Amino acid sequence: ETREGYTKQIPTLSILKSNQLRPIRFILSIQASSENDRLQYSKQLATSFVQSLSKEDKIGLHIYGRDTYFLNLNLDKAQALEKIDSISQGTGNRTNYALNFLLSQLREDELPNLLFVISTDKEVEIDDPIANVIKKSRNLKFPIHMLALSERKYINLSDYSGGEFYPIEKNTSIAAMQSHLYSFRKTPPIIEYKSPFA
């Protein structure tokens, strides 16, 4: 332990673990494809992901195409599933632009636990520089977790922001995302010790 420039060793400590799970609040950002089969696949993936949640969890939905957005940060599981089912086809795939918009809407004192992005389309048009998104993500300390095609842009978005990348081509990616989500449900352990400065 360090206090006022002095460091002392702690001889013994206890790690107190709890078996309790806590509710989580996260954002699911979904790219609305102009191709119906890709859109249906995105909706299927999002539905599968949301169905694993508990009734205490809260979900923010962010739907994007080229220039259309819907943002709601406090949906329960049933409301989120209903909104996902009603997503209609969009146009374009400006992921960086969409995430810039999303991150600019979030307040640091109200940040959800996690951000997951589902994108089934390739990058099809000119987009914002990736540096703008990464800067905002790092300033908020809010990693971007991507479920997308294995393209450099999407891998970099997750990697540079400190998030995880899940290749959409792998059948195990949704299960891996759910496992990641579950790890945030666990109540963090507490370290208990007697201060050597006491």
PDB file of N, CA and C in Angstrom, residues 44-118:
ATOM      1  N   GLN A  44     -31.674 -12.096 -36.133  1.00  0.00           N
ATOM      2  CA  GLN A  44     -31.600 -13.415 -35.503  1.00  0.00           C
ATOM      3  C   GLN A  44     -30.482 -13.454 -34.453  1.00  0.00           C
ATOM      4  N   LEU A  45     -29.316 -12.929 -34.811  1.00  0.00           N
ATOM      5  CA  LEU A  45     -28.187 -12.889 -33.879  1.00  0.00           C
ATOM      6  C   LEU A  45     -28.507 -12.024 -32.659  1.00  0.00           C
ATOM      7  N   ALA A  46     -29.084 -10.851 -32.912  1.00  0.00           N
ATOM      8  CA  ALA A  46     -29.428  -9.938 -31.817  1.00  0.00           C
ATOM      9  C   ALA A  46     -30.470 -10.557 -30.894  1.00  0.00           C
ATOM     10  N   THR A  47     -31.455 -11.215 -31.478  1.00  0.00           N
ATOM     11  CA  THR A  47     -32.507 -11.860 -30.682  1.00  0.00           C
ATOM     12  C   THR A  47     -31.932 -12.958 -29.799  1.00  0.00           C
ATOM     13  N   SER A  48     -31.072 -13.773 -30.376  1.00  0.00           N
ATOM     14  CA  SER A  48     -30.437 -14.852 -29.625  1.00  0.00           C
ATOM     15  C   SER A  48     -29.626 -14.294 -28.456  1.00  0.00           C
ATOM     16  N   PHE A  49     -28.949 -13.204 -28.684  1.00  0.00           N
ATOM     17  CA  PHE A  49     -28.131 -12.566 -27.658  1.00  0.00           C
ATOM     18  C   PHE A  49     -28.994 -12.021 -26.523  1.00  0.00           C
ATOM     19  N   VAL A  50     -30.059 -11.304 -26.896  1.00  0.00           N
ATOM     20  CA  VAL A  50     -30.919 -10.656 -25.905  1.00  0.00           C
ATOM     21  C   VAL A  50     -31.721 -11.677 -25.099  1.00  0.00           C
ATOM     22  N   GLN A  51     -32.087 -12.792 -25.726  1.00  0.00           N
ATOM     23  CA  GLN A  51     -32.883 -13.793 -25.025  1.00  0.00           C
ATOM     24  C   GLN A  51     -32.164 -14.400 -23.824  1.00  0.00           C
ATOM     25  N   SER A  52     -30.848 -14.303 -23.785  1.00  0.00           N
ATOM     26  CA  SER A  52     -30.096 -14.867 -22.666  1.00  0.00           C
ATOM     27  C   SER A  52     -30.068 -13.935 -21.452  1.00  0.00           C
ATOM     28  N   LEU A  53     -30.656 -12.754 -21.568  1.00  0.00           N
ATOM     29  CA  LEU A  53     -30.621 -11.781 -20.476  1.00  0.00           C
ATOM     30  C   LEU A  53     -31.644 -12.117 -19.399  1.00  0.00           C
ATOM     31  N   SER A  54     -31.479 -11.488 -18.252  1.00  0.00           N
ATOM     32  CA  SER A  54     -32.465 -11.639 -17.184  1.00  0.00           C
ATOM     33  C   SER A  54     -33.434 -10.459 -17.246  1.00  0.00           C
ATOM     34  N   LYS A  55     -34.523 -10.562 -16.518  1.00  0.00           N
ATOM     35  CA  LYS A  55     -35.546  -9.512 -16.579  1.00  0.00           C
ATOM     36  C   LYS A  55     -35.091  -8.216 -15.910  1.00  0.00           C
ATOM     37  N   GLU A  56     -34.031  -8.294 -15.079  1.00  0.00           N
ATOM     38  CA  GLU A  56     -33.523  -7.088 -14.411  1.00  0.00           C
ATOM     39  C   GLU A  56     -32.586  -6.274 -15.303  1.00  0.00           C
ATOM     40  N   ASP A  57     -32.077  -6.872 -16.377  1.00  0.00           N
ATOM     41  CA  ASP A  57     -31.123  -6.187 -17.242  1.00  0.00           C
ATOM     42  C   ASP A  57     -31.806  -5.096 -18.075  1.00  0.00           C
ATOM     43  N   LYS A  58     -31.036  -4.091 -18.427  1.00  0.00           N
ATOM     44  CA  LYS A  58     -31.526  -3.014 -19.283  1.00  0.00           C
ATOM     45  C   LYS A  58     -30.674  -2.948 -20.549  1.00  0.00           C
ATOM     46  N   ILE A  59     -31.334  -2.671 -21.676  1.00  0.00           N
ATOM     47  CA  ILE A  59     -30.654  -2.670 -22.967  1.00  0.00           C
ATOM     48  C   ILE A  59     -30.874  -1.331 -23.661  1.00  0.00           C
ATOM     49  N   GLY A  60     -29.804  -0.814 -24.230  1.00  0.00           N
ATOM     50  CA  GLY A  60     -29.914   0.328 -25.117  1.00  0.00           C
ATOM     51  C   GLY A  60     -29.792  -0.174 -26.545  1.00  0.00           C
ATOM     52  N   LEU A  61     -30.706   0.210 -27.408  1.00  0.00           N
ATOM     53  CA  LEU A  61     -30.650  -0.202 -28.812  1.00  0.00           C
ATOM     54  C   LEU A  61     -30.259   0.978 -29.683  1.00  0.00           C
ATOM     55  N   HIS A  62     -29.324   0.731 -30.573  1.00  0.00           N
ATOM     56  CA  HIS A  62     -28.862   1.734 -31.523  1.00  0.00           C
ATOM     57  C   HIS A  62     -28.904   1.085 -32.901  1.00  0.00           C
ATOM     58  N   ILE A  63     -29.783   1.581 -33.768  1.00  0.00           N
ATOM     59  CA  ILE A  63     -29.956   1.024 -35.113  1.00  0.00           C
ATOM     60  C   ILE A  63     -29.385   2.026 -36.109  1.00  0.00           C
ATOM     61  N   TYR A  64     -28.542   1.555 -37.026  1.00  0.00           N
ATOM     62  CA  TYR A  64     -27.946   2.498 -37.962  1.00  0.00           C
ATOM     63  C   TYR A  64     -27.852   1.919 -39.372  1.00  0.00           C
ATOM     64  N   GLY A  65     -27.855   2.851 -40.335  1.00  0.00           N
ATOM     65  CA  GLY A  65     -27.594   2.535 -41.734  1.00  0.00           C
ATOM     66  C   GLY A  65     -26.624   3.581 -42.222  1.00  0.00           C
ATOM     67  N   ARG A  66     -27.034   4.329 -43.230  1.00  0.00           N
ATOM     68  CA  ARG A  66     -26.184   5.422 -43.704  1.00  0.00           C
ATOM     69  C   ARG A  66     -26.420   6.671 -42.867  1.00  0.00           C
ATOM     70  N   ASP A  67     -27.674   6.977 -42.582  1.00  0.00           N
ATOM     71  CA  ASP A  67     -27.955   8.248 -41.913  1.00  0.00           C
ATOM     72  C   ASP A  67     -29.179   8.178 -40.998  1.00  0.00           C
ATOM     73  N   THR A  68     -29.636   6.985 -40.627  1.00  0.00           N
ATOM     74  CA  THR A  68     -30.791   6.895 -39.742  1.00  0.00           C
ATOM     75  C   THR A  68     -30.389   6.214 -38.436  1.00  0.00           C
ATOM     76  N   TYR A  69     -30.879   6.747 -37.336  1.00  0.00           N
ATOM     77  CA  TYR A  69     -30.499   6.247 -36.028  1.00  0.00           C
ATOM     78  C   TYR A  69     -31.720   6.142 -35.119  1.00  0.00           C
ATOM     79  N   PHE A  70     -31.725   5.147 -34.296  1.00  0.00           N
ATOM     80  CA  PHE A  70     -32.691   5.067 -33.214  1.00  0.00           C
ATOM     81  C   PHE A  70     -31.890   4.740 -31.964  1.00  0.00           C
ATOM     82  N   LEU A  71     -32.104   5.489 -30.922  1.00  0.00           N
ATOM     83  CA  LEU A  71     -31.345   5.270 -29.698  1.00  0.00           C
ATOM     84  C   LEU A  71     -32.291   5.275 -28.512  1.00  0.00           C
ATOM     85  N   ASN A  72     -32.333   4.164 -27.776  1.00  0.00           N
ATOM     86  CA  ASN A  72     -33.115   4.093 -26.552  1.00  0.00           C
ATOM     87  C   ASN A  72     -32.285   3.326 -25.548  1.00  0.00           C
ATOM     88  N   LEU A  73     -32.009   3.910 -24.404  1.00  0.00           N
ATOM     89  CA  LEU A  73     -31.035   3.329 -23.484  1.00  0.00           C
ATOM     90  C   LEU A  73     -31.625   2.525 -22.331  1.00  0.00           C
ATOM     91  N   ASN A  74     -32.927   2.448 -22.208  1.00  0.00           N
ATOM     92  CA  ASN A  74     -33.491   1.805 -21.021  1.00  0.00           C
ATOM     93  C   ASN A  74     -34.614   0.833 -21.341  1.00  0.00           C
ATOM     94  N   LEU A  75     -34.394  -0.029 -22.315  1.00  0.00           N
ATOM     95  CA  LEU A  75     -35.398  -1.033 -22.654  1.00  0.00           C
ATOM     96  C   LEU A  75     -35.214  -2.267 -21.775  1.00  0.00           C
ATOM     97  N   ASP A  76     -36.336  -2.901 -21.424  1.00  0.00           N
ATOM     98  CA  ASP A  76     -36.194  -4.198 -20.766  1.00  0.00           C
ATOM     99  C   ASP A  76     -36.113  -5.270 -21.855  1.00  0.00           C
ATOM    100  N   LYS A  77     -35.956  -6.506 -21.449  1.00  0.00           N
ATOM    101  CA  LYS A  77     -35.727  -7.604 -22.396  1.00  0.00           C
ATOM    102  C   LYS A  77     -36.868  -7.727 -23.415  1.00  0.00           C
ATOM    103  N   ALA A  78     -38.115  -7.698 -22.934  1.00  0.00           N
ATOM    104  CA  ALA A  78     -39.275  -7.855 -23.829  1.00  0.00           C
ATOM    105  C   ALA A  78     -39.364  -6.701 -24.821  1.00  0.00           C
ATOM    106  N   GLN A  79     -39.148  -5.473 -24.340  1.00  0.00           N
ATOM    107  CA  GLN A  79     -39.203  -4.301 -25.226  1.00  0.00           C
ATOM    108  C   GLN A  79     -38.107  -4.363 -26.283  1.00  0.00           C
ATOM    109  N   ALA A  80     -36.924  -4.787 -25.874  1.00  0.00           N
ATOM    110  CA  ALA A  80     -35.798  -4.868 -26.815  1.00  0.00           C
ATOM    111  C   ALA A  80     -36.077  -5.887 -27.902  1.00  0.00           C
ATOM    112  N   LEU A  81     -36.618  -7.040 -27.539  1.00  0.00           N
ATOM    113  CA  LEU A  81     -36.944  -8.077 -28.532  1.00  0.00           C
ATOM    114  C   LEU A  81     -37.991  -7.571 -29.524  1.00  0.00           C
ATOM    115  N   GLU A  82     -38.947  -6.814 -29.025  1.00  0.00           N
ATOM    116  CA  GLU A  82     -39.987  -6.246 -29.895  1.00  0.00           C
ATOM    117  C   GLU A  82     -39.387  -5.236 -30.880  1.00  0.00           C
ATOM    118  N   LYS A  83     -38.483  -4.381 -30.385  1.00  0.00           N
ATOM    119  CA  LYS A  83     -37.833  -3.384 -31.248  1.00  0.00           C
ATOM    120  C   LYS A  83     -36.950  -4.062 -32.294  1.00  0.00           C
ATOM    121  N   ILE A  84     -36.226  -5.096 -31.883  1.00  0.00           N
ATOM    122  CA  ILE A  84     -35.352  -5.813 -32.828  1.00  0.00           C
ATOM    123  C   ILE A  84     -36.183  -6.432 -33.941  1.00  0.00           C
ATOM    124  N   ASP A  85     -37.306  -7.014 -33.586  1.00  0.00           N
ATOM    125  CA  ASP A  85     -38.176  -7.655 -34.573  1.00  0.00           C
ATOM    126  C   ASP A  85     -38.714  -6.654 -35.597  1.00  0.00           C
ATOM    127  N   SER A  86     -38.871  -5.397 -35.190  1.00  0.00           N
ATOM    128  CA  SER A  86     -39.468  -4.386 -36.081  1.00  0.00           C
ATOM    129  C   SER A  86     -38.438  -3.597 -36.893  1.00  0.00           C
ATOM    130  N   ILE A  87     -37.142  -3.943 -36.790  1.00  0.00           N
ATOM    131  CA  ILE A  87     -36.120  -3.231 -37.566  1.00  0.00           C
ATOM    132  C   ILE A  87     -36.375  -3.443 -39.055  1.00  0.00           C
ATOM    133  N   SER A  88     -36.405  -2.353 -39.809  1.00  0.00           N
ATOM    134  CA  SER A  88     -36.610  -2.457 -41.257  1.00  0.00           C
ATOM    135  C   SER A  88     -35.291  -2.233 -41.985  1.00  0.00           C
ATOM    136  N   GLN A  89     -35.307  -2.533 -43.278  1.00  0.00           N
ATOM    137  CA  GLN A  89     -34.088  -2.416 -44.077  1.00  0.00           C
ATOM    138  C   GLN A  89     -33.592  -0.978 -44.121  1.00  0.00           C
ATOM    139  N   GLY A  90     -32.269  -0.839 -44.077  1.00  0.00           N
ATOM    140  CA  GLY A  90     -31.647   0.472 -44.174  1.00  0.00           C
ATOM    141  C   GLY A  90     -30.828   0.557 -45.441  1.00  0.00           C
ATOM    142  N   THR A  91     -30.034   1.590 -45.533  1.00  0.00           N
ATOM    143  CA  THR A  91     -29.132   1.717 -46.678  1.00  0.00           C
ATOM    144  C   THR A  91     -27.761   2.083 -46.174  1.00  0.00           C
ATOM    145  N   GLY A  92     -26.736   1.532 -46.790  1.00  0.00           N
ATOM    146  CA  GLY A  92     -25.371   1.889 -46.441  1.00  0.00           C
ATOM    147  C   GLY A  92     -24.882   1.246 -45.164  1.00  0.00           C
ATOM    148  N   ASN A  93     -23.616   1.485 -44.879  1.00  0.00           N
ATOM    149  CA  ASN A  93     -23.007   0.895 -43.693  1.00  0.00           C
ATOM    150  C   ASN A  93     -21.879   1.808 -43.217  1.00  0.00           C
ATOM    151  N   ARG A  94     -22.246   2.891 -42.563  1.00  0.00           N
ATOM    152  CA  ARG A  94     -21.238   3.835 -42.060  1.00  0.00           C
ATOM    153  C   ARG A  94     -21.037   3.589 -40.567  1.00  0.00           C
ATOM    154  N   THR A  95     -20.301   2.533 -40.261  1.00  0.00           N
ATOM    155  CA  THR A  95     -20.123   2.113 -38.871  1.00  0.00           C
ATOM    156  C   THR A  95     -19.420   3.183 -38.035  1.00  0.00           C
ATOM    157  N   ASN A  96     -18.320   3.736 -38.553  1.00  0.00           N
ATOM    158  CA  ASN A  96     -17.588   4.759 -37.791  1.00  0.00           C
ATOM    159  C   ASN A  96     -18.463   5.980 -37.517  1.00  0.00           C
ATOM    160  N   TYR A  97     -19.183   6.429 -38.536  1.00  0.00           N
ATOM    161  CA  TYR A  97     -20.073   7.581 -38.396  1.00  0.00           C
ATOM    162  C   TYR A  97     -21.139   7.304 -37.346  1.00  0.00           C
ATOM    163  N   ALA A  98     -21.707   6.096 -37.413  1.00  0.00           N
ATOM    164  CA  ALA A  98     -22.760   5.709 -36.477  1.00  0.00           C
ATOM    165  C   ALA A  98     -22.233   5.642 -35.043  1.00  0.00           C
ATOM    166  N   LEU A  99     -21.040   5.081 -34.863  1.00  0.00           N
ATOM    167  CA  LEU A  99     -20.475   4.970 -33.519  1.00  0.00           C
ATOM    168  C   LEU A  99     -20.040   6.331 -32.986  1.00  0.00           C
ATOM    169  N   ASN A 100     -19.584   7.208 -33.871  1.00  0.00           N
ATOM    170  CA  ASN A 100     -19.290   8.588 -33.461  1.00  0.00           C
ATOM    171  C   ASN A 100     -20.532   9.244 -32.890  1.00  0.00           C
ATOM    172  N   PHE A 101     -21.642   9.072 -33.588  1.00  0.00           N
ATOM    173  CA  PHE A 101     -22.924   9.622 -33.123  1.00  0.00           C
ATOM    174  C   PHE A 101     -23.290   9.029 -31.768  1.00  0.00           C
ATOM    175  N   LEU A 102     -23.224   7.712 -31.676  1.00  0.00           N
ATOM    176  CA  LEU A 102     -23.614   7.029 -30.446  1.00  0.00           C
ATOM    177  C   LEU A 102     -22.772   7.493 -29.256  1.00  0.00           C
ATOM    178  N   LEU A 103     -21.459   7.495 -29.415  1.00  0.00           N
ATOM    179  CA  LEU A 103     -20.573   7.859 -28.304  1.00  0.00           C
ATOM    180  C   LEU A 103     -20.737   9.322 -27.893  1.00  0.00           C
ATOM    181  N   SER A 104     -21.140  10.169 -28.836  1.00  0.00           N
ATOM    182  CA  SER A 104     -21.354  11.576 -28.492  1.00  0.00           C
ATOM    183  C   SER A 104     -22.640  11.775 -27.695  1.00  0.00           C
ATOM    184  N   GLN A 105     -23.541  10.782 -27.719  1.00  0.00           N
ATOM    185  CA  GLN A 105     -24.800  10.870 -26.982  1.00  0.00           C
ATOM    186  C   GLN A 105     -24.678  10.380 -25.538  1.00  0.00           C
ATOM    187  N   LEU A 106     -23.580   9.692 -25.231  1.00  0.00           N
ATOM    188  CA  LEU A 106     -23.435   9.081 -23.915  1.00  0.00           C
ATOM    189  C   LEU A 106     -22.757  10.031 -22.941  1.00  0.00           C
ATOM    190  N   ARG A 107     -23.284  10.055 -21.727  1.00  0.00           N
ATOM    191  CA  ARG A 107     -22.659  10.843 -20.659  1.00  0.00           C
ATOM    192  C   ARG A 107     -21.791   9.930 -19.821  1.00  0.00           C
ATOM    193  N   GLU A 108     -20.641  10.445 -19.424  1.00  0.00           N
ATOM    194  CA  GLU A 108     -19.669   9.629 -18.692  1.00  0.00           C
ATOM    195  C   GLU A 108     -20.244   9.084 -17.390  1.00  0.00           C
ATOM    196  N   ASP A 109     -21.132   9.854 -16.745  1.00  0.00           N
ATOM    197  CA  ASP A 109     -21.695   9.412 -15.470  1.00  0.00           C
ATOM    198  C   ASP A 109     -22.877   8.456 -15.641  1.00  0.00           C
ATOM    199  N   GLU A 110     -23.259   8.180 -16.893  1.00  0.00           N
ATOM    200  CA  GLU A 110     -24.381   7.273 -17.140  1.00  0.00           C
ATOM    201  C   GLU A 110     -24.004   6.138 -18.085  1.00  0.00           C
ATOM    202  N   LEU A 111     -22.722   5.828 -18.181  1.00  0.00           N
ATOM    203  CA  LEU A 111     -22.280   4.813 -19.135  1.00  0.00           C
ATOM    204  C   LEU A 111     -22.824   3.439 -18.776  1.00  0.00           C
ATOM    205  N   PRO A 112     -23.325   2.706 -19.767  1.00  0.00           N
ATOM    206  CA  PRO A 112     -23.685   1.304 -19.542  1.00  0.00           C
ATOM    207  C   PRO A 112     -22.429   0.467 -19.324  1.00  0.00           C
ATOM    208  N   ASN A 113     -22.609  -0.806 -18.999  1.00  0.00           N
ATOM    209  CA  ASN A 113     -21.462  -1.685 -18.756  1.00  0.00           C
ATOM    210  C   ASN A 113     -20.693  -2.005 -20.034  1.00  0.00           C
ATOM    211  N   LEU A 114     -21.419  -2.229 -21.141  1.00  0.00           N
ATOM    212  CA  LEU A 114     -20.796  -2.763 -22.352  1.00  0.00           C
ATOM    213  C   LEU A 114     -21.451  -2.214 -23.605  1.00  0.00           C
ATOM    214  N   LEU A 115     -20.696  -2.263 -24.705  1.00  0.00           N
ATOM    215  CA  LEU A 115     -21.215  -1.925 -26.028  1.00  0.00           C
ATOM    216  C   LEU A 115     -20.881  -3.064 -26.981  1.00  0.00           C
ATOM    217  N   PHE A 116     -21.904  -3.636 -27.598  1.00  0.00           N
ATOM    218  CA  PHE A 116     -21.719  -4.661 -28.623  1.00  0.00           C
ATOM    219  C   PHE A 116     -22.282  -4.134 -29.938  1.00  0.00           C
ATOM    220  N   VAL A 117     -21.549  -4.361 -31.026  1.00  0.00           N
ATOM    221  CA  VAL A 117     -21.981  -3.933 -32.363  1.00  0.00           C
ATOM    222  C   VAL A 117     -22.135  -5.159 -33.244  1.00  0.00           C
ATOM    223  N   ILE A 118     -23.287  -5.267 -33.928  1.00  0.00           N
ATOM    224  CA  ILE A 118     -23.526  -6.348 -34.889  1.00  0.00           C
ATOM    225  C   ILE A 118     -23.593  -5.743 -36.280  1.00  0.00           C
TER     226      ILE A 118
END
